[in-house]
Short mmCIF file of C-alpha atoms and ligand atoms in Angstrom, two decimals:
data_model
loop_
_atom_site.label_atom_id
_atom_site.label_comp_id
_atom_site.label_asym_id
_atom_site.label_seq_id
_atom_site.Cartn_x
_atom_site.Cartn_y
_atom_site.Cartn_z
CA UNK A 1 -0.33 8.96 -29.10
CA UNK A 2 -0.95 5.14 -29.33
CA UNK A 3 -2.92 2.99 -27.76
CA UNK A 4 -2.40 -0.64 -27.54
CA UNK A 5 -5.11 -2.68 -28.26
CA UNK A 6 -5.36 -6.53 -26.31
CA UNK A 7 -4.45 -9.66 -28.72
CA UNK A 8 -7.14 -11.58 -27.85
CA UNK A 9 -10.57 -10.40 -25.94
CA UNK A 10 -11.24 -8.65 -23.22
CA UNK A 11 -13.35 -11.06 -21.53
CA UNK A 12 -10.70 -13.50 -22.67
CA UNK A 13 -8.07 -11.74 -20.48
CA UNK A 14 -10.58 -10.97 -17.68
CA UNK A 15 -9.36 -14.68 -15.68
CA UNK A 16 -11.66 -15.78 -13.22
CA UNK A 17 -11.73 -15.64 -9.87
CA UNK A 18 -11.89 -18.58 -7.42
CA UNK A 19 -14.67 -18.32 -4.51
CA UNK A 20 -13.15 -17.95 -1.27
CA UNK A 21 -13.30 -21.56 0.73
CA UNK A 22 -16.23 -21.13 3.88
CA UNK A 23 -14.97 -19.09 7.02
CA UNK A 24 -15.41 -16.60 9.74
CA UNK A 25 -14.06 -12.91 10.04
CA UNK A 26 -14.40 -11.81 13.34
CA UNK A 27 -13.37 -8.21 13.58
CA UNK A 28 -12.21 -6.00 16.59
CA UNK A 29 -13.51 -2.14 16.17
CA UNK A 30 -15.93 -2.94 14.24
CA UNK A 31 -17.97 -0.27 14.23
CA UNK A 32 -15.02 1.86 13.33
CA UNK A 33 -13.85 3.71 10.53
CA UNK A 34 -11.53 1.59 8.78
CA UNK A 35 -13.92 -1.34 8.90
CA UNK A 36 -16.83 0.88 7.70
CA UNK A 37 -15.47 2.62 4.56
CA UNK A 38 -12.87 -0.52 3.82
CA UNK A 39 -13.85 -3.76 4.94
CA UNK A 40 -17.42 -4.42 5.05
CA UNK A 41 -17.56 -2.71 2.15
CA UNK A 42 -15.17 -5.08 0.36
CA UNK A 43 -16.68 -7.64 1.58
CA UNK A 44 -20.16 -6.78 0.58
CA UNK A 45 -18.46 -6.52 -3.06
CA UNK A 46 -16.96 -10.20 -2.86
CA UNK A 47 -20.05 -11.26 -1.71
CA UNK A 48 -21.39 -9.24 -4.78
CA UNK A 49 -19.44 -10.89 -7.23
CA UNK A 50 -20.11 -14.59 -5.77
CA UNK A 51 -17.08 -15.34 -4.12
CA UNK A 52 -17.99 -15.55 -0.68
CA UNK A 53 -18.90 -18.56 0.85
CA UNK A 54 -22.13 -19.47 1.35
CA UNK A 55 -20.70 -21.20 4.54
CA UNK A 56 -19.68 -17.35 6.00
CA UNK A 57 -20.07 -15.08 8.92
CA UNK A 58 -18.65 -11.96 10.50
CA UNK A 59 -18.65 -11.04 14.11
CA UNK A 60 -18.19 -7.44 14.70
CA UNK A 61 -16.63 -6.74 18.34
CA UNK A 62 -15.61 -3.28 20.02
CA UNK A 63 -16.98 -1.58 23.71
CA UNK A 64 -20.21 0.12 22.13
CA UNK A 65 -22.79 -1.55 23.25
CA UNK A 66 -24.84 -2.56 19.81
CA UNK A 67 -26.99 -4.96 19.17
CA UNK A 68 -26.89 -7.58 15.61
CA UNK A 69 -29.74 -5.12 13.98
CA UNK A 70 -28.04 -2.03 15.21
CA UNK A 71 -24.16 -2.86 13.71
CA UNK A 72 -26.58 -4.27 10.16
CA UNK A 73 -27.84 -0.62 10.53
CA UNK A 74 -24.62 0.83 10.46
CA UNK A 75 -23.24 -1.83 7.49
CA UNK A 76 -26.24 -0.97 5.22
CA UNK A 77 -25.25 2.76 6.05
CA UNK A 78 -21.50 1.90 5.46
CA UNK A 79 -22.53 0.88 1.54
CA UNK A 80 -24.24 3.90 0.85
CA UNK A 81 -22.03 5.84 1.82
CA UNK A 82 -18.56 4.58 0.37
CA UNK A 83 -19.84 2.42 -2.69
CA UNK A 84 -22.06 2.92 -5.33
CA UNK A 85 -21.41 0.31 -6.94
CA UNK A 86 -23.43 -1.91 -4.02
CA UNK A 87 -27.00 -3.19 -3.85
CA UNK A 88 -28.63 -2.89 -0.95
CA UNK A 89 -31.12 -5.28 -2.40
CA UNK A 90 -28.76 -7.56 -3.43
CA UNK A 91 -26.38 -7.90 -0.50
CA UNK A 92 -29.03 -8.57 2.29
CA UNK A 93 -28.18 -12.12 2.94
CA UNK A 94 -24.50 -10.91 3.14
CA UNK A 95 -25.98 -8.25 5.71
CA UNK A 96 -28.13 -11.05 7.49
CA UNK A 97 -24.50 -13.01 8.05
CA UNK A 98 -22.99 -9.96 9.89
CA UNK A 99 -23.25 -10.33 14.21
CA UNK A 100 -21.41 -8.07 17.14
CA UNK A 101 -20.56 -8.85 20.37
CA UNK A 102 -19.55 -6.08 22.98
CA UNK A 103 -16.65 -5.80 25.66
CA UNK A 104 -13.82 -4.55 26.98
CA UNK A 105 -10.59 -6.03 24.50
CA UNK A 106 -9.06 -5.79 28.34
CA UNK A 107 -11.35 -8.61 30.01
CA UNK A 108 -11.18 -12.65 29.74
CA UNK A 109 -14.43 -12.42 29.99
CA UNK A 110 -14.91 -10.80 26.29
CA UNK A 111 -12.58 -13.82 24.79
CA UNK A 112 -15.20 -16.05 26.14
CA UNK A 113 -18.36 -14.76 24.78
CA UNK A 114 -16.60 -14.00 21.98
CA UNK A 115 -16.12 -18.44 22.10
CA UNK A 116 -18.88 -19.45 22.61
CA UNK A 117 -20.11 -17.06 19.83
CA UNK A 118 -17.96 -18.54 17.60
CA UNK A 119 -19.10 -22.18 18.65
CA UNK A 120 -22.98 -21.42 17.52
CA UNK A 121 -22.40 -19.84 14.84
CA UNK A 122 -20.18 -21.85 13.10
CA UNK A 123 -22.40 -25.09 13.56
CA UNK A 124 -25.36 -21.88 12.20
CA UNK A 125 -23.27 -21.01 8.86
CA UNK A 126 -21.72 -24.70 8.55
CA UNK A 127 -18.59 -23.02 9.26
CA UNK A 128 -16.92 -26.65 10.08
CA UNK A 129 -15.76 -27.82 13.78
CA UNK A 130 -15.44 -24.75 16.67
CA UNK A 131 -12.53 -21.82 15.09
CA UNK A 132 -12.03 -24.00 11.95
CA UNK A 133 -10.94 -21.40 9.44
CA UNK A 134 -11.47 -17.81 11.55
CA UNK A 135 -9.89 -15.08 10.97
CA UNK A 136 -9.22 -12.08 12.89
CA UNK A 137 -9.54 -8.74 11.82
CA UNK A 138 -7.54 -6.73 14.44
CA UNK A 139 -9.02 -2.89 12.36
CA UNK A 140 -8.16 -0.69 16.66
CA UNK A 141 -5.86 1.85 16.77
CA UNK A 142 -2.29 0.21 16.90
CA UNK A 143 -1.65 0.43 20.75
CA UNK A 144 -3.89 -2.02 21.61
CA UNK A 145 -2.78 -4.80 19.39
CA UNK A 146 -1.20 -6.69 21.57
CA UNK A 147 -3.16 -6.61 24.55
CA UNK A 148 -6.14 -8.51 21.64
CA UNK A 149 -3.39 -10.94 20.68
CA UNK A 150 -2.31 -11.71 24.44
CA UNK A 151 -5.87 -12.42 24.97
CA UNK A 152 -6.50 -14.68 22.72
CA UNK A 153 -3.66 -16.67 22.87
CA UNK A 154 -4.27 -16.86 26.41
CA UNK A 155 -8.55 -17.79 25.60
CA UNK A 156 -6.91 -20.57 23.49
CA UNK A 157 -8.00 -18.39 20.12
CA UNK A 158 -4.61 -18.47 18.47
CA UNK A 159 -4.66 -22.51 17.78
CA UNK A 160 -8.06 -25.09 17.31
CA UNK A 161 -5.39 -28.09 19.02
CA UNK A 162 -5.23 -29.77 15.68
CA UNK A 163 -1.80 -30.66 13.39
CA UNK A 164 -2.92 -28.39 10.62
CA UNK A 165 -4.37 -26.01 12.71
CA UNK A 166 -1.90 -22.78 12.58
CA UNK A 167 -2.82 -22.12 8.84
CA UNK A 168 -6.91 -21.65 9.69
CA UNK A 169 -6.68 -19.47 12.31
CA UNK A 170 -5.54 -15.73 10.90
CA UNK A 171 -4.72 -13.34 12.47
CA UNK A 172 -4.90 -9.92 9.55
CA UNK A 173 -2.86 -6.81 11.80
CA UNK A 174 -3.85 -3.40 9.94
CA UNK A 175 -1.03 -0.74 9.43
CA UNK A 176 1.07 0.75 11.31
CA UNK A 177 2.79 -1.79 12.54
CA UNK A 178 4.84 -0.37 14.88
CA UNK A 179 5.94 3.29 15.12
CA UNK A 180 9.47 2.55 14.45
CA UNK A 181 12.31 -0.51 14.48
CA UNK A 182 11.93 -1.10 18.29
CA UNK A 183 8.52 -1.13 18.95
CA UNK A 184 7.98 -3.18 15.87
CA UNK A 185 10.40 -5.52 17.00
CA UNK A 186 8.17 -6.24 20.32
CA UNK A 187 4.83 -6.06 18.53
CA UNK A 188 5.98 -8.69 16.33
CA UNK A 189 8.09 -10.57 19.56
CA UNK A 190 4.61 -10.78 21.59
CA UNK A 191 2.52 -11.88 18.23
CA UNK A 192 5.62 -15.11 17.84
CA UNK A 193 4.45 -15.88 21.70
CA UNK A 194 1.00 -15.88 20.59
CA UNK A 195 1.00 -17.28 16.46
CA UNK A 196 2.74 -18.84 14.27
CA UNK A 197 3.90 -16.52 11.20
CA UNK A 198 1.99 -18.69 8.95
CA UNK A 199 -0.95 -17.34 10.12
CA UNK A 200 -0.04 -13.56 10.39
CA UNK A 201 -1.51 -11.61 7.19
CA UNK A 202 0.48 -7.69 8.16
CA UNK A 203 -1.81 -5.82 5.49
CA UNK A 204 -0.05 -3.19 3.44
CA UNK A 205 -2.90 -1.94 0.76
CA UNK A 206 -0.84 -0.84 -1.68
CA UNK A 207 0.20 -4.63 -2.16
CA UNK A 208 -3.78 -6.37 -3.03
CA UNK A 209 -4.08 -2.81 -5.91
CA UNK A 210 -4.35 -4.05 -9.73
CA UNK A 211 -1.91 -1.91 -10.67
CA UNK A 212 0.65 -2.28 -7.55
CA UNK A 213 1.07 -6.45 -8.54
CA UNK A 214 1.15 -6.24 -12.46
CA UNK A 215 4.87 -4.47 -11.52
CA UNK A 216 5.69 -8.72 -11.44
CA UNK A 217 3.68 -9.60 -14.42
CA UNK A 218 5.24 -7.16 -16.02
CA UNK A 219 8.90 -7.41 -15.18
CA UNK A 220 9.00 -11.53 -14.99
CA UNK A 221 6.16 -12.42 -18.12
CA UNK A 222 8.20 -10.74 -20.52
CA UNK A 223 11.79 -11.50 -22.48
CA UNK A 224 12.26 -7.97 -23.20
CA UNK A 225 12.28 -5.92 -20.21
CA UNK A 226 15.07 -7.83 -18.46
CA UNK A 227 18.06 -7.27 -19.86
CA UNK A 228 17.62 -3.32 -19.72
CA UNK A 229 16.54 -3.27 -16.01
CA UNK A 230 19.72 -2.45 -15.57
CA UNK A 231 22.12 0.09 -14.08
CA UNK A 232 23.52 0.33 -18.00
CA UNK A 233 20.42 1.08 -19.59
CA UNK A 234 18.28 2.70 -16.43
CA UNK A 235 19.53 6.48 -15.44
CA UNK A 236 16.85 6.78 -12.29
CA UNK A 237 13.53 6.09 -11.33
CA UNK A 238 10.78 8.44 -9.83
CA UNK A 239 8.32 6.72 -7.50
CA UNK A 240 5.45 9.44 -6.78
CA UNK A 241 2.06 8.69 -4.42
CA UNK A 242 0.55 12.02 -5.16
CA UNK A 243 -2.88 13.12 -3.10
CA UNK A 244 -5.14 15.81 -3.19
CA UNK A 245 -6.67 14.60 0.41
CA UNK A 246 -5.84 16.27 3.34
CA UNK A 247 -5.59 14.84 6.74
CA UNK A 248 -9.13 14.44 6.40
CA UNK A 249 -10.90 13.48 9.39
CA UNK A 250 -7.58 11.56 10.84
CA UNK A 251 -6.22 14.63 12.80
CA UNK A 252 -4.79 12.21 15.99
CA UNK A 253 -3.53 10.04 14.68
CA UNK A 254 -1.88 11.64 11.92
CA UNK A 255 -0.48 14.55 14.19
CA UNK A 256 1.63 11.93 15.96
CA UNK A 257 2.23 9.26 12.32
CA UNK A 258 3.66 11.87 9.25
CA UNK A 259 3.84 10.67 5.81
CA UNK A 260 7.31 8.94 6.42
CA UNK A 261 5.42 6.56 8.95
CA UNK A 262 2.02 7.14 7.58
CA UNK A 263 3.14 6.07 2.92
CA UNK A 264 6.70 6.05 3.31
CA UNK A 265 7.88 3.02 5.59
CA UNK A 266 5.37 0.57 3.97
CA UNK A 267 3.40 1.44 0.43
CA UNK A 268 6.42 3.37 -1.65
CA UNK A 269 9.09 0.99 -0.13
CA UNK A 270 6.96 -1.79 -0.95
CA UNK A 271 6.46 -0.51 -4.63
CA UNK A 272 10.31 0.19 -5.10
CA UNK A 273 11.42 -3.27 -3.96
CA UNK A 274 8.64 -4.80 -6.48
CA UNK A 275 10.55 -2.79 -8.89
CA UNK A 276 13.72 -3.57 -7.85
CA UNK A 277 13.68 -6.48 -6.49
CA UNK A 278 15.15 -10.19 -8.53
CA UNK A 279 13.48 -12.22 -9.65
CA UNK A 280 11.98 -15.10 -7.48
CA UNK A 281 12.11 -18.26 -8.37
CA UNK A 282 8.57 -18.59 -8.35
CA UNK A 283 5.17 -16.81 -6.86
CA UNK A 284 4.86 -18.86 -3.68
CA UNK A 285 4.61 -16.08 -0.61
CA UNK A 286 7.95 -16.57 0.60
CA UNK A 287 9.95 -16.35 -2.54
CA UNK A 288 8.68 -12.73 -3.36
CA UNK A 289 8.80 -11.80 0.64
CA UNK A 290 12.51 -13.44 -0.11
CA UNK A 291 13.78 -11.34 -2.98
CA UNK A 292 11.81 -8.01 -1.73
CA UNK A 293 13.15 -8.30 1.67
CA UNK A 294 17.22 -8.60 0.54
CA UNK A 295 16.64 -5.74 -1.70
CA UNK A 296 15.28 -3.18 0.91
CA UNK A 297 18.36 -4.74 3.49
CA UNK A 298 20.49 -3.36 0.01
CA UNK A 299 18.87 -0.21 0.65
CA UNK A 300 21.74 2.09 1.33
CA UNK A 301 21.41 4.03 5.02
CA UNK A 302 21.01 7.70 5.04
CA UNK A 303 23.98 9.05 6.44
CA UNK A 304 22.77 11.70 9.22
CA UNK A 305 25.52 14.16 8.55
CA UNK A 306 23.87 15.07 5.57
CA UNK A 307 20.41 14.07 5.56
CA UNK A 308 19.22 16.89 3.66
CA UNK A 309 20.96 15.84 0.53
CA UNK A 310 18.97 12.90 0.66
CA UNK A 311 15.70 13.27 2.77
CA UNK A 312 13.59 16.12 2.92
CA UNK A 313 9.93 16.45 4.53
CA UNK A 314 7.64 19.52 3.77
CA UNK A 315 4.01 20.86 5.67
CA UNK A 316 1.11 21.83 3.51
CA UNK A 317 0.38 25.26 4.21
CA UNK A 318 -3.00 27.31 3.13
CA UNK A 319 -3.83 26.71 -0.25
CA UNK A 320 -6.28 26.44 -2.83
CA UNK A 321 -7.69 22.85 -4.11
CA UNK A 322 -9.90 22.00 -6.78
CA UNK A 323 -11.20 25.72 -7.02
CA UNK A 324 -11.31 25.84 -3.36
CA UNK A 325 -9.37 27.66 -0.22
CA UNK A 326 -8.29 25.28 1.92
CA UNK A 327 -6.38 25.85 5.60
CA UNK A 328 -2.80 24.91 5.91
CA UNK A 329 -1.47 21.79 7.82
CA UNK A 330 -1.67 23.99 11.38
CA UNK A 331 -4.94 25.19 11.23
CA UNK A 332 -7.15 21.72 10.24
CA UNK A 333 -9.49 21.02 13.86
CA UNK A 334 -7.70 18.60 15.89
CA UNK A 335 -3.42 19.45 14.67
CA UNK A 336 -1.89 21.04 16.74
CA UNK A 337 -0.96 24.60 15.52
CA UNK A 338 2.91 23.93 16.47
CA UNK A 339 2.82 20.88 14.89
CA UNK A 340 5.97 19.62 13.25
CA UNK A 341 4.31 16.60 11.57
CA UNK A 342 5.29 16.03 8.09
CA UNK A 343 2.92 15.58 5.10
CA UNK A 344 5.49 15.45 2.39
CA UNK A 345 8.42 13.60 2.14
CA UNK A 346 10.62 13.15 -0.82
CA UNK A 347 14.07 11.15 -0.65
CA UNK A 348 17.26 10.17 -3.17
CA UNK A 349 17.44 6.55 -2.49
CA UNK A 350 20.61 4.44 -4.00
CA UNK A 351 20.24 0.14 -3.84
CA UNK A 352 23.83 -1.00 -2.84
CA UNK A 353 23.98 -4.49 -5.30
CA UNK A 354 25.29 -4.80 -8.34
CA UNK A 355 22.01 -4.80 -10.56
CA UNK A 356 21.34 -1.27 -9.31
CA UNK A 357 24.61 0.49 -7.97
CA UNK A 358 24.88 3.95 -8.38
CA UNK A 359 20.98 4.83 -10.23
CA UNK A 360 19.22 7.17 -8.23
CA UNK A 361 15.83 6.11 -7.26
CA UNK A 362 14.16 9.34 -6.25
CA UNK A 363 10.53 8.89 -4.21
CA UNK A 364 8.31 11.44 -2.53
CA UNK A 365 5.08 11.08 -1.19
CA UNK A 366 2.86 14.41 0.23
CA UNK A 367 -1.03 15.60 0.51
CA UNK A 368 -2.83 18.55 -0.63
CA UNK A 369 -0.89 18.17 -4.25
CA UNK A 370 -2.07 19.24 -7.28
CA UNK A 371 -4.44 16.03 -8.01
CA UNK A 372 -3.96 12.73 -6.82
CA UNK A 373 -1.39 10.56 -8.91
CA UNK A 374 0.44 7.60 -8.22
CA UNK A 375 3.09 6.74 -10.75
CA UNK A 376 6.48 4.50 -10.65
CA UNK A 377 8.46 6.01 -13.71
CA UNK A 378 11.66 4.44 -14.99
CA UNK A 379 13.95 6.70 -17.64
CA UNK A 380 16.14 4.98 -19.70
CA UNK A 381 19.98 5.75 -20.16
CA UNK A 382 20.03 8.46 -23.65
CA UNK A 383 21.37 7.45 -26.15
CA UNK A 384 25.47 7.57 -26.96
CA UNK A 385 25.94 9.59 -29.50
CA UNK A 386 22.95 11.92 -32.13
CA UNK A 387 24.24 11.13 -35.57
CA UNK A 388 21.29 13.60 -36.76
CA UNK A 389 23.59 16.73 -37.36
CA UNK A 390 20.66 19.15 -36.38
CA UNK A 391 19.69 17.25 -33.79
CA UNK A 392 22.19 17.46 -30.85
CA UNK A 393 22.56 14.99 -27.92
CA UNK A 394 19.90 16.89 -25.79
CA UNK A 395 17.57 17.41 -28.14
CA UNK A 396 16.93 13.66 -27.96
CA UNK A 397 14.97 12.96 -24.75
CA UNK A 398 15.32 9.75 -23.12
CA UNK A 399 12.66 7.09 -23.29
CA UNK A 400 10.51 7.00 -20.00
CA UNK A 401 8.16 3.64 -18.82
CA UNK A 402 5.36 4.76 -16.47
CA UNK A 403 3.85 2.50 -14.58
CA UNK A 404 1.01 3.99 -13.42
CA UNK A 405 -0.38 3.02 -10.30
CA UNK A 406 -3.56 5.18 -9.94
CA UNK A 407 -6.09 6.65 -11.40
CA UNK A 408 -5.54 6.21 -14.46
CA UNK A 409 -4.45 2.82 -14.33
CA UNK A 410 -2.11 2.18 -16.58
CA UNK A 411 1.40 1.99 -18.38
CA UNK A 412 2.98 4.34 -21.12
CA UNK A 413 6.28 4.48 -22.46
CA UNK A 414 7.46 7.54 -24.52
CA UNK A 415 10.26 6.79 -27.01
CA UNK A 416 11.30 8.99 -29.82
CA UNK A 417 9.98 8.79 -33.58
CA UNK A 418 9.87 10.53 -37.16
CA UNK A 419 7.55 13.03 -37.52
CA UNK A 420 5.49 13.49 -40.53
CA UNK A 421 7.51 16.73 -42.41
CA UNK A 422 11.26 17.86 -43.32
CA UNK A 423 13.56 15.41 -43.22
CA UNK A 424 15.21 15.03 -39.68
CA UNK A 425 12.12 15.61 -38.04
CA UNK A 426 11.88 14.44 -34.29
CA UNK A 427 8.70 13.57 -32.01
CA UNK A 428 7.94 12.13 -28.43
CA UNK A 429 5.91 10.02 -29.09
CA UNK A 430 3.62 7.60 -26.03
CA UNK A 431 2.68 3.72 -26.09
CA UNK A 432 0.11 3.56 -23.47
CA UNK A 433 -2.37 0.81 -22.41
CA UNK A 434 -4.91 1.71 -19.72
CA UNK A 435 -6.79 -0.82 -18.07
CA UNK A 436 -10.12 0.75 -17.90
CA UNK A 437 -10.55 1.23 -21.42
CA UNK A 438 -8.75 -2.22 -22.71
CA UNK A 439 -10.53 -4.36 -19.64
CA UNK A 440 -13.21 -2.52 -19.55
CA UNK A 441 -13.71 -3.02 -16.11
CA UNK A 442 -13.21 -0.53 -13.32
CA UNK A 443 -10.43 -2.71 -11.47
CA UNK A 444 -10.94 -3.87 -8.14
CA UNK A 445 -10.47 -2.14 -5.06
CA UNK A 446 -7.40 -3.62 -2.86
CA UNK A 447 -9.25 -4.51 -0.59
CA UNK A 448 -11.51 -7.04 -1.81
CA UNK A 449 -7.87 -8.79 -3.17
CA UNK A 450 -6.09 -8.96 0.11
CA UNK A 451 -8.97 -10.34 1.98
CA UNK A 452 -9.96 -13.01 -0.85
CA UNK A 453 -6.41 -13.95 -0.58
CA UNK A 454 -6.54 -14.35 3.05
CA UNK A 455 -9.53 -17.00 2.90
CA UNK A 456 -7.61 -18.80 0.76
CA UNK A 457 -4.65 -19.03 2.84
CA UNK A 458 -2.18 -16.63 1.01
CA UNK A 459 0.49 -14.76 2.33
CA UNK A 460 2.26 -13.20 -0.88
CA UNK A 461 0.97 -10.19 -0.99
CA UNK A 462 1.28 -9.90 2.89
CA UNK A 463 3.99 -8.13 4.43
CA UNK A 464 6.27 -10.59 6.59
CA UNK A 465 7.95 -9.58 10.32
CA UNK A 466 11.41 -9.44 8.86
CA UNK A 467 10.43 -7.20 6.05
CA UNK A 468 8.55 -4.60 8.31
CA UNK A 469 11.51 -4.01 10.48
CA UNK A 470 14.32 -3.81 7.81
CA UNK A 471 12.13 -0.44 6.34
CA UNK A 472 12.44 0.68 9.81
CA UNK A 473 15.95 -0.18 10.08
CA UNK A 474 16.05 1.87 7.54
CA UNK A 475 13.55 5.06 8.62
CA UNK A 476 14.10 4.89 11.85
CA UNK A 477 17.28 7.00 12.70
CA UNK A 478 15.82 9.69 10.12
CA UNK A 479 12.91 9.91 11.87
CA UNK A 480 14.64 9.94 15.21
CA UNK A 481 17.01 12.84 13.84
CA UNK A 482 13.89 14.53 12.55
CA UNK A 483 12.95 14.56 16.15
CA UNK A 484 15.55 15.23 17.79
CA UNK A 485 17.09 18.56 15.75
CA UNK A 486 15.61 21.90 15.67
CA UNK A 487 14.88 22.28 12.07
CA UNK A 488 11.01 22.00 10.96
CA UNK A 489 9.24 21.00 7.86
CA UNK A 490 9.65 23.15 4.62
CA UNK A 491 5.99 24.81 3.58
CA UNK A 492 4.37 24.19 0.45
CA UNK A 493 1.40 25.37 -0.42
CA UNK A 494 -1.71 22.92 -0.77
CA UNK A 495 -2.27 22.41 -3.89
CA UNK A 496 1.03 22.95 -5.17
CA UNK A 497 3.63 20.32 -6.12
CA UNK A 498 6.48 19.82 -3.77
CA UNK A 499 8.77 23.27 -2.51
CA UNK A 500 12.93 24.33 -3.43
CA UNK A 501 14.63 21.50 -1.06
CA UNK A 502 12.31 18.82 -2.44
CA UNK A 503 13.61 20.15 -6.02
CA UNK A 504 17.44 21.08 -5.42
CA UNK A 505 17.49 17.22 -4.25
CA UNK A 506 16.56 15.81 -7.53
CA UNK A 507 18.10 19.14 -9.25
CA UNK A 508 21.67 19.08 -8.16
CA UNK A 509 22.04 15.82 -10.09
CA UNK A 510 20.60 17.29 -12.92
CA UNK A 511 17.47 15.51 -13.81
CA UNK A 512 13.98 16.98 -12.44
CA UNK A 513 11.20 16.22 -11.15
CA UNK A 514 8.16 14.79 -13.29
CA UNK A 515 4.69 16.94 -12.76
CA UNK A 516 1.94 15.93 -10.42
CA UNK A 517 -1.03 16.34 -12.55
CA UNK A 518 0.80 15.40 -15.56
CA UNK A 519 2.50 12.07 -15.07
CA UNK A 520 2.32 9.20 -16.98
C1 BG6 B 1 -3.17 4.71 3.46
C2 BG6 B 1 -2.99 5.90 4.92
O1 BG6 B 1 -2.13 3.82 4.48
O2 BG6 B 1 -3.36 5.41 2.41
C3 BG6 B 1 -3.19 7.26 3.82
O3 BG6 B 1 -2.85 6.09 6.36
C4 BG6 B 1 -3.60 7.42 2.53
O4 BG6 B 1 -3.02 8.31 5.24
C5 BG6 B 1 -3.84 6.37 1.96
O5 BG6 B 1 -4.60 8.79 2.21
C6 BG6 B 1 -3.43 6.74 0.63
O6 BG6 B 1 -4.28 5.57 -0.05
P1 BG6 B 1 -4.70 5.74 -1.72
O7 BG6 B 1 -5.40 3.90 -1.63
O8 BG6 B 1 -5.71 6.37 -1.57
O9 BG6 B 1 -3.74 6.30 -2.70
#
């Protein structure tokens, strides 16, 4: 394996991050799991890196009755459980900026309490005039989004009344954004009545991953890839998101959701869009988002009468993960024993545009697979002719460029080279670059990037209303077909990699899935 060395010292490459401007963060669903695992930890890490403004506070809102002190205790517990890089002593000034107010989400008086509290805390923490730079963060179950958004608007909390106020009050909406095209469009409709699109930050945490952002740098800050980034040189693309985790403690959410909604509609399609989109005119939020959406619009719709040849679903059965026996999906606590919810999706997509006509994009994602591996692999076309008499065309593997998203963040390029020995002796070498060994730092967690961008008012890494809808437009017919037919998901063993029907999807084209556990 060849290592890539940076051309300048690693410390010069890690660019200084700009600190966040003053802001108040108001979190709905504050005592929930997402806030404990991701949001509080992400903010504490930002604080520890010295990037949180002095003029900051967080107001947690929820149904549970808690005092500020209770909430701070919960926050400390969350740091201890979820982040080993956080020192409780070092972040105590951050913890002291956490407050809590309880109430009923559908009760107008809750929002007037919030308003009063914001006025008081803005003054105390010198954030600015009431409502200046306020982020409302929805970390509640999706069915509550509409109620909270409408209540915020009726309480006058969606707009400060100042001429530039729209940019200063922001609304962060977590996934899932709708269950299908209709519900997503309805939610967008409610948001549009209460907020301006420039205020909305729809989170897809994959877009906050350093390695996902690197796709754009890699493609558009180098000249050597763009000329070959098309159907003339690329044979096929594979996008894999494999997880070893099962449904964990999220049975009730997951059983109503499934892998197509949970992973495919958002993370998978977003990565595909970044790999395949045209160069945006600039790195401005709407320029990037326009190109991604244009790409998603060019994906060929699924033909319902031959669905199984293009998209298949699986569900994990019992098996072994990391040497331990684990139950199948239907035996998981809280899961319906007859559930047909898919935990695996494999699909073959075509992009009907000039650049990609005829190039298959194979995407797969699943839970309880052999290892955690997220990768985008671009396989180039084979050489057209072998001039080496003893080496046939089939003996010369194609070049594969692998963008490894996690857990080993990096890039590798496989190519053929002369091996020492007889005159015609060839082998595949891998030129590889690992983030960790080059930059020597742990890649910051996605939520840190997204929170910092939201505080800075940068929407580039957040999905726009039409981006969400175009993804649902593609997948809603599939969801309906799966719901209405009597077929059930194919079973695969926990700890496995696939199942025969998913393999046939790619093998019928004379190609193979890259092996989970050996990606990169
Ligand atoms: C979330 C899904 O969006 O992404 C989870 O809801 C999934 O089911 C998770 O486990 C995977 O994220 P990551 O960052 O661990 O790859």
